[in-house]
Coordinates of C-alpha atoms and ligand atoms in Angstrom, one line a residue:
M1 CA 116.6 26.8 -0.7
N2 CA 118.0 30.3 0.8
E3 CA 117.2 28.2 4.3
F4 CA 121.6 27.3 4.0
S5 CA 124.0 29.9 5.3
I6 CA 127.3 30.3 5.7
P7 CA 128.2 31.6 9.3
P8 CA 130.8 33.3 9.2
G9 CA 133.8 32.1 11.1
A10 CA 133.1 28.8 9.7
A11 CA 135.5 26.3 10.5
V12 CA 136.4 22.1 10.4
L13 CA 139.4 20.1 11.1
F14 CA 139.2 16.7 9.6
V15 CA 142.1 15.0 11.0
D16 CA 142.7 11.4 9.0
M17 CA 145.3 9.4 10.7
N18 CA 148.0 7.9 8.0
S19 CA 147.2 4.2 7.8
F20 CA 146.4 4.3 11.5
F21 CA 146.7 0.0 11.4
A22 CA 150.2 0.1 10.5
S23 CA 151.0 2.7 12.4
C24 CA 149.9 1.2 15.6
E25 CA 151.6 -1.4 14.7
Q26 CA 154.8 0.5 14.0
Q27 CA 154.5 2.2 17.2
D28 CA 154.4 -0.6 19.2
N29 CA 157.4 -2.1 17.9
F30 CA 161.0 -0.8 17.1
Y31 CA 161.5 -3.6 14.9
L32 CA 158.5 -2.7 12.3
R33 CA 160.1 0.6 12.0
G34 CA 160.7 2.2 8.1
R35 CA 160.4 -1.1 7.0
P36 CA 156.9 -2.7 4.7
V37 CA 154.4 -4.1 6.9
A38 CA 151.9 -5.3 6.3
V39 CA 148.4 -5.7 8.5
C40 CA 145.9 -8.7 7.0
V41 CA 143.2 -10.1 9.4
Y42 CA 145.1 -13.7 8.6
T43 CA 148.1 -14.1 7.1
G44 CA 148.8 -17.4 5.3
E45 CA 149.5 -17.6 1.5
Y46 CA 145.8 -15.7 0.2
G47 CA 145.6 -13.2 2.6
C48 CA 144.7 -10.2 2.0
V49 CA 146.3 -7.2 2.7
I50 CA 143.8 -4.4 4.9
A51 CA 146.2 -2.0 5.7
P52 CA 150.0 -1.6 4.2
S53 CA 152.4 0.8 6.2
I54 CA 153.2 4.2 4.2
E55 CA 156.3 2.2 3.2
A56 CA 154.4 -1.4 1.9
K57 CA 152.6 2.1 0.1
K58 CA 156.3 3.5 -1.9
R59 CA 156.8 0.1 -2.5
G60 CA 153.2 -1.1 -4.2
I61 CA 151.7 -2.6 -2.0
K62 CA 147.7 -1.7 -1.8
L63 CA 144.5 -2.6 -0.4
G64 CA 142.7 -5.9 -0.7
M65 CA 145.3 -7.8 -2.2
R66 CA 146.1 -11.1 -2.1
L67 CA 149.9 -11.6 0.7
N68 CA 151.3 -14.5 -1.8
E69 CA 151.2 -11.6 -4.5
A70 CA 152.2 -8.7 -2.3
V71 CA 155.4 -10.3 -1.1
R72 CA 156.2 -10.8 -4.8
L73 CA 155.9 -7.2 -5.0
C74 CA 158.2 -7.1 -2.1
P75 CA 160.1 -9.7 -0.6
E76 CA 161.2 -8.5 2.4
L77 CA 157.1 -7.1 3.5
V78 CA 156.9 -8.2 7.2
P79 CA 152.8 -9.7 7.4
L80 CA 150.8 -9.2 10.9
T81 CA 147.8 -10.4 12.0
T82 CA 145.5 -7.7 13.0
T83 CA 145.0 -6.6 16.6
P84 CA 141.6 -4.2 16.3
D85 CA 142.3 -3.9 21.1
K86 CA 145.3 -1.9 19.8
Y87 CA 143.9 -0.1 17.3
R88 CA 141.1 1.8 19.2
D89 CA 143.5 2.4 22.8
Y90 CA 145.3 4.4 20.0
H91 CA 142.1 5.9 18.2
T92 CA 140.5 6.6 22.0
K93 CA 144.0 8.5 23.2
I94 CA 143.8 10.5 19.9
M95 CA 140.3 11.5 20.7
Q96 CA 140.9 12.8 23.6
I97 CA 143.8 15.6 22.3
L98 CA 141.3 16.8 20.2
R99 CA 138.8 17.4 22.0
R100 CA 141.2 19.5 23.9
F101 CA 140.7 21.4 20.9
S102 CA 136.6 21.8 20.4
D103 CA 134.5 20.4 22.2
Q104 CA 132.8 19.3 18.6
V105 CA 134.4 16.1 17.7
I106 CA 132.8 13.6 16.0
P107 CA 134.7 11.0 15.5
R108 CA 133.8 9.4 11.7
S109 CA 135.7 6.4 11.7
I110 CA 138.5 4.6 14.0
D111 CA 141.1 6.5 12.1
E112 CA 139.3 9.8 11.1
A113 CA 137.4 12.2 13.2
I114 CA 135.9 15.8 12.5
V115 CA 136.7 19.0 14.6
I116 CA 135.0 22.5 14.6
L117 CA 136.6 25.1 15.4
S118 CA 133.9 27.5 14.3
N119 CA 132.0 28.4 17.8
H120 CA 136.4 28.4 18.6
R121 CA 137.8 31.5 16.3
L122 CA 138.4 33.5 19.0
I123 CA 140.8 31.5 20.6
Y124 CA 142.0 30.1 17.3
H125 CA 142.4 32.4 14.9
D126 CA 144.3 31.7 12.9
L127 CA 143.6 26.8 12.5
E128 CA 147.3 25.7 11.0
P129 CA 148.5 26.5 14.6
V130 CA 145.9 24.5 15.7
A131 CA 146.2 22.1 12.9
R132 CA 150.7 22.0 13.6
A133 CA 149.2 21.4 18.1
I134 CA 147.0 18.3 17.1
K135 CA 149.8 16.6 15.5
K136 CA 152.2 18.1 18.1
A137 CA 150.3 17.0 20.4
I138 CA 149.5 12.9 18.6
H139 CA 153.1 12.9 18.5
Q140 CA 153.7 13.3 21.1
E141 CA 151.5 12.3 23.5
V142 CA 150.0 8.9 21.7
G143 CA 152.7 7.4 19.7
D144 CA 155.9 9.1 18.0
Y145 CA 155.4 6.9 14.8
L146 CA 151.4 7.9 14.1
Q147 CA 151.0 10.2 11.4
C148 CA 148.2 12.5 10.3
S149 CA 146.7 14.3 6.8
I150 CA 145.1 17.3 8.1
G151 CA 142.3 19.1 5.8
I152 CA 141.2 22.7 7.2
A153 CA 138.0 24.3 5.0
P154 CA 135.1 25.8 6.5
N155 CA 132.9 22.3 6.2
A156 CA 133.5 19.2 6.9
F157 CA 133.2 17.7 3.1
L158 CA 136.3 20.4 2.2
A159 CA 138.6 19.5 4.9
K160 CA 138.2 15.6 4.1
L161 CA 138.8 17.2 0.3
G162 CA 141.5 18.2 1.9
S163 CA 143.0 16.4 4.6
D164 CA 142.8 12.9 1.0
L165 CA 144.6 15.8 -0.8
I166 CA 148.8 15.4 0.5
K167 CA 150.0 11.9 2.6
P168 CA 151.6 11.2 4.8
N169 CA 151.1 14.6 7.7
G170 CA 150.0 16.7 5.1
L171 CA 148.4 20.0 6.3
T172 CA 146.0 21.5 2.8
V173 CA 144.0 23.9 3.6
I174 CA 140.7 24.7 1.7
S175 CA 139.3 29.2 1.3
P176 CA 138.4 30.6 -1.7
G177 CA 140.7 31.8 -2.8
N178 CA 142.5 29.0 -4.1
I179 CA 139.4 26.4 -4.2
D180 CA 139.5 26.5 -7.5
L181 CA 142.7 26.1 -8.5
I182 CA 142.8 22.9 -6.4
L183 CA 139.2 21.3 -7.9
S184 CA 141.1 22.0 -11.3
Q185 CA 143.0 19.8 -10.3
L186 CA 140.8 16.6 -9.7
E187 CA 138.4 14.8 -11.3
L188 CA 134.9 14.5 -9.9
T189 CA 135.6 10.7 -8.5
D190 CA 138.3 12.7 -6.5
L191 CA 135.5 14.4 -4.5
P192 CA 134.5 11.4 -1.2
G193 CA 131.2 11.0 -2.1
I194 CA 131.2 10.5 -5.5
G195 CA 130.9 7.3 -6.7
H196 CA 131.8 6.3 -10.6
G197 CA 128.0 6.4 -11.2
M198 CA 126.8 9.4 -10.0
A199 CA 130.0 10.4 -12.2
Q200 CA 128.9 9.0 -14.8
R201 CA 125.7 10.5 -14.1
L202 CA 126.9 13.7 -13.6
Q203 CA 129.3 13.4 -17.7
K204 CA 126.2 13.3 -19.0
A205 CA 125.0 16.6 -18.2
G206 CA 127.7 17.6 -19.2
I207 CA 129.4 18.5 -15.6
E208 CA 132.5 16.3 -16.3
T209 CA 134.7 18.4 -13.0
P210 CA 134.9 19.8 -10.2
L211 CA 135.0 22.5 -11.0
Q212 CA 132.0 22.5 -13.4
L213 CA 130.4 20.8 -10.5
R214 CA 131.4 23.9 -7.9
Y215 CA 130.0 26.9 -10.9
A216 CA 127.1 24.9 -12.2
D217 CA 123.9 26.3 -11.8
P218 CA 122.1 24.4 -8.3
E219 CA 118.6 23.7 -9.9
F220 CA 120.5 21.8 -12.6
L221 CA 122.4 20.2 -10.5
R222 CA 119.8 19.0 -8.9
A223 CA 117.5 17.7 -11.8
A224 CA 121.2 16.7 -12.9
C225 CA 120.8 14.0 -9.8
R226 CA 117.6 14.0 -10.2
S227 CA 117.7 14.8 -6.1
I228 CA 118.2 17.4 -4.0
V229 CA 121.6 16.1 -3.5
G230 CA 122.6 17.6 -6.8
W231 CA 121.6 20.4 -4.4
H232 CA 124.1 20.2 -1.8
W233 CA 127.3 19.2 -4.4
H234 CA 126.6 23.0 -5.4
L235 CA 125.9 23.9 -1.5
R236 CA 129.7 21.4 -0.1
L237 CA 131.8 23.1 -2.8
N238 CA 130.8 26.6 -2.4
F239 CA 131.3 26.8 1.6
Y240 CA 128.4 25.5 2.4
E241 CA 127.7 23.1 5.8
V242 CA 125.5 20.7 4.5
D243 CA 127.3 17.0 6.7
T244 CA 127.2 17.9 10.2
E245 CA 124.2 19.9 10.5
Y246 CA 121.6 19.6 8.0
T247 CA 119.1 22.0 7.7
S248 CA 115.7 21.8 6.0
A249 CA 113.4 23.7 5.6
Y250 CA 110.8 21.9 6.8
K251 CA 111.7 20.6 10.4
S252 CA 108.9 19.4 11.3
M253 CA 106.2 17.0 9.0
Q254 CA 102.1 16.9 10.0
A255 CA 99.7 15.2 9.2
M256 CA 95.9 15.0 10.9
R257 CA 92.5 14.3 11.0
Q258 CA 89.2 15.5 12.8
L259 CA 86.5 12.2 13.3
S260 CA 83.3 12.1 12.2
R261 CA 80.6 10.4 14.2
S262 CA 80.0 8.2 11.8
Q263 CA 84.7 7.6 11.6
R264 CA 84.3 6.9 15.1
R265 CA 81.6 4.0 14.6
S266 CA 84.2 1.5 12.6
P267 CA 87.4 0.7 13.4
E268 CA 89.0 -0.6 10.0
I269 CA 87.8 2.9 9.1
L270 CA 89.6 4.6 11.9
Q271 CA 92.2 2.0 11.3
Q272 CA 92.7 3.4 7.3
I273 CA 92.4 7.2 8.3
L274 CA 95.8 6.0 10.4
F275 CA 96.7 4.6 7.7
M276 CA 96.1 7.2 5.2
L277 CA 98.1 9.5 7.6
C278 CA 100.6 7.6 7.6
Q279 CA 101.2 7.9 3.4
T280 CA 100.6 11.1 2.6
L281 CA 103.3 11.3 5.2
E282 CA 105.2 9.1 3.1
R283 CA 104.9 11.1 -0.1
R284 CA 105.5 14.7 1.3
T285 CA 108.8 12.8 3.1
V286 CA 109.4 11.6 -1.1
Q287 CA 108.8 14.5 -2.3
Q288 CA 111.4 16.2 -0.2
S289 CA 113.7 13.5 -0.3
V290 CA 114.3 13.3 2.8
F291 CA 113.9 10.1 5.9
C292 CA 112.7 10.7 9.5
K293 CA 114.3 9.7 12.6
T294 CA 111.2 10.8 15.1
A295 CA 107.9 10.4 14.4
H296 CA 104.9 11.3 16.5
F297 CA 101.8 9.4 16.9
W298 CA 99.1 11.0 19.0
A299 CA 95.3 10.0 19.4
K300 CA 92.8 12.3 21.6
Y301 CA 89.2 10.3 22.2
E302 CA 86.3 12.4 24.6
E303 CA 86.5 13.5 28.0
G304 CA 89.8 14.8 27.1
R305 CA 91.5 11.6 27.0
T306 CA 95.0 11.1 25.0
Y307 CA 97.1 8.7 24.0
Q308 CA 100.5 9.5 22.5
D309 CA 103.7 7.4 22.3
D310 CA 107.5 9.3 20.3
M311 CA 109.2 6.7 18.2
Q312 CA 112.9 6.6 17.7
F313 CA 113.9 4.9 14.8
Q314 CA 117.6 3.3 14.7
T315 CA 117.9 2.8 11.0
P316 CA 116.2 6.6 9.4
V317 CA 112.6 5.8 8.1
Q318 CA 110.0 6.9 5.2
D319 CA 108.2 3.8 4.3
G320 CA 104.5 4.9 5.9
V321 CA 103.3 1.4 5.7
A322 CA 106.5 0.4 8.0
L323 CA 105.4 3.6 10.3
F324 CA 101.1 2.1 10.2
N325 CA 102.9 -1.1 11.0
L326 CA 105.0 0.6 13.9
V327 CA 102.0 2.6 15.3
L328 CA 100.2 -0.3 15.6
K329 CA 102.7 -3.1 17.2
R330 CA 103.5 -0.2 19.9
A331 CA 99.7 0.0 20.6
Q332 CA 99.0 -2.7 20.8
T333 CA 102.1 -3.7 22.7
K334 CA 101.4 -0.6 25.4
A335 CA 98.0 -2.0 25.7
Q336 CA 98.8 -5.4 26.9
W337 CA 101.8 -3.9 29.1
N338 CA 98.5 -2.0 31.4
H339 CA 96.7 -4.6 31.0
S340 CA 94.2 -2.9 28.9
S341 CA 92.1 -4.0 26.4
E342 CA 91.1 -1.5 25.4
S343 CA 91.7 -0.8 21.3
L344 CA 93.9 2.2 19.8
F345 CA 90.4 2.6 17.7
N346 CA 87.3 2.7 19.7
S347 CA 84.3 5.3 19.7
G348 CA 85.7 7.6 21.6
L349 CA 88.2 9.0 19.1
V350 CA 87.9 11.8 17.7
A351 CA 90.7 13.0 16.4
L352 CA 93.9 11.3 14.8
G353 CA 97.3 13.1 13.8
I354 CA 100.7 12.0 13.3
G355 CA 104.2 13.4 12.5
V356 CA 107.5 13.4 11.6
H357 CA 110.9 15.4 12.3
Q358 CA 114.2 15.4 12.7
F359 CA 115.0 15.1 8.7
I360 CA 117.6 13.3 6.8
P361 CA 118.5 13.3 2.9
D362 CA 117.6 10.0 1.2
Q363 CA 121.2 10.1 -0.1
L364 CA 122.5 10.6 3.2
V365 CA 120.3 7.4 4.4
Q366 CA 122.2 5.3 1.2
Y367 CA 124.8 5.7 1.3
Q368 CA 127.9 7.0 3.5
L369 CA 129.1 10.5 2.0
F370 CA 132.3 9.9 3.1
E371 CA 133.2 7.1 1.9
D372 CA 136.0 6.6 -0.4
N373 CA 133.5 4.6 -2.7
V374 CA 136.0 2.6 -4.4
R375 CA 138.0 1.4 -1.3
K376 CA 133.9 -0.1 -0.4
D377 CA 133.3 -2.2 -3.0
K378 CA 137.4 -3.2 -2.6
L379 CA 136.8 -4.1 1.1
R380 CA 132.8 -5.7 0.6
K381 CA 134.7 -7.4 -1.6
V382 CA 137.6 -8.5 0.3
Y383 CA 135.0 -9.1 2.9
Y384 CA 132.4 -12.0 0.9
E385 CA 135.9 -13.5 -0.4
L386 CA 136.6 -14.7 3.2
R387 CA 133.9 -14.9 4.6
D388 CA 133.4 -17.8 1.8
K389 CA 137.6 -19.6 3.0
H390 CA 136.8 -18.8 6.7
G391 CA 133.0 -18.7 7.6
S392 CA 130.9 -16.0 9.5
R393 CA 132.7 -16.4 12.4
K394 CA 136.1 -15.0 11.8
V395 CA 135.3 -12.4 9.4
M396 CA 133.0 -9.3 10.5
R397 CA 132.4 -5.8 9.0
G398 CA 132.2 -3.1 12.3
A399 CA 128.4 -3.1 12.0
E400 CA 128.2 -6.8 12.8
V401 CA 130.8 -6.6 16.2
S402 CA 129.0 -6.5 19.3
E403 CA 129.6 -7.5 22.9
N404 CA 127.5 -10.6 21.9
P405 CA 130.8 -13.7 22.9
P406 CA 130.3 -15.7 19.7
L407 CA 130.6 -13.1 17.7
Q408 CA 134.7 -12.1 17.4
D409 CA 135.9 -9.1 17.1
V410 CA 137.9 -9.3 14.4
I411 CA 138.3 -5.2 13.0
G412 CA 135.9 -3.1 12.6
F413 CA 136.5 -1.4 9.4
G414 CA 134.4 2.1 8.9
S415 CA 132.1 2.6 11.9
V416 CA 133.0 3.3 15.5
K417 CA 129.7 2.8 17.1
D418 CA 130.4 0.3 18.9
L419 CA 133.1 2.8 20.6
Y420 CA 130.5 5.5 20.6
G421 CA 126.8 4.4 21.2
R422 CA 125.1 7.0 19.3
I423 CA 127.3 9.9 19.6
T424 CA 128.1 10.2 15.8
P425 CA 125.1 10.8 13.5
D426 CA 123.7 8.1 12.5
W427 CA 123.7 9.1 9.0
M428 CA 127.8 9.2 9.8
S429 CA 128.4 5.7 9.8
E430 CA 126.7 2.6 9.0
Ligands
MG501 MG1 143.3 7.5 7.4

């Protein structure tokens, strides 16, 4: 696994806006400042609090609480319905500020972003003043009621962890000098991306704390997690970057076959050979615990003719059958476009090959790494409850919000894809 290395001067800032939705409302409405505010999808008796203000949090108001319960707890609570356009506007302004400091800004969600400063170390020797300058610029140019917590570390994961430690308005540097002290005060589930299931798995293997996780043998962790993810935990806690740039020993995988004269005579056999090649790739990607984002198919015919097809996947692929079906379907579509009746599999075919590239680790496909799992579970629960109550038109997850008029834009939890298209790497957003 020596393909991983700490780039010298690696530096990442993670910027997390505090109580973002509520703060935006308080920014725009002076009356709301200093008051406990609860942003809700709707403000009926059983409306759910989806974003309590900093003041409301101090009074015990939590995400997912029903409004009637919240008002009982805090009678002066001001409930507000969401105004997604407002949050998007503020988000855009904040991202513009961040891009002044680095050309590598990765929005993580509507209220979070990763700012990579590794290539800017000649300009920024010390990163704490950079973080303070970001806070100041947001305060002065976007809104004086907006606060953020910033984490600074050599990798995105530890920067995110740092941003979680002090809220609101935190600034935490995680470095080789203080990481052990910081980790010694945390539980496994305090690490973003470690849910209860993963924590249990680790505990079963004798890893009880984040500090033990940091010092455990990576091969042992791989066995305990039953995947490469174990290695990734080792790498993250030891300052390597595995989250903004995934480096794999395998840049691509190929499977190809020269075809014999007898094989060429049967389209069914040719099709089966392609199927086998796809299955071979599936087996190898599964072995490496990766999914691919792109694939390349080629077929060589007599007299040097070739057919080629480059495929890009919205959702990363590992399944060989899916890959096989896709190759066939696209070949048929292309043939239709070209008004050609010639099949991909004809007796002129001399060789076939398929390659897959742009790998991402399977665990990152399966869940969002930085997601606070508890919060996510709760949001999902709230989401389905609301849906039951009000029907699917009224409530949607960010991923479901689309440009289509019938789909009402209620709120975009998490994903900012609708704002950015594909700027955010796939595995980082929903
Ligand atoms: Mg936040």
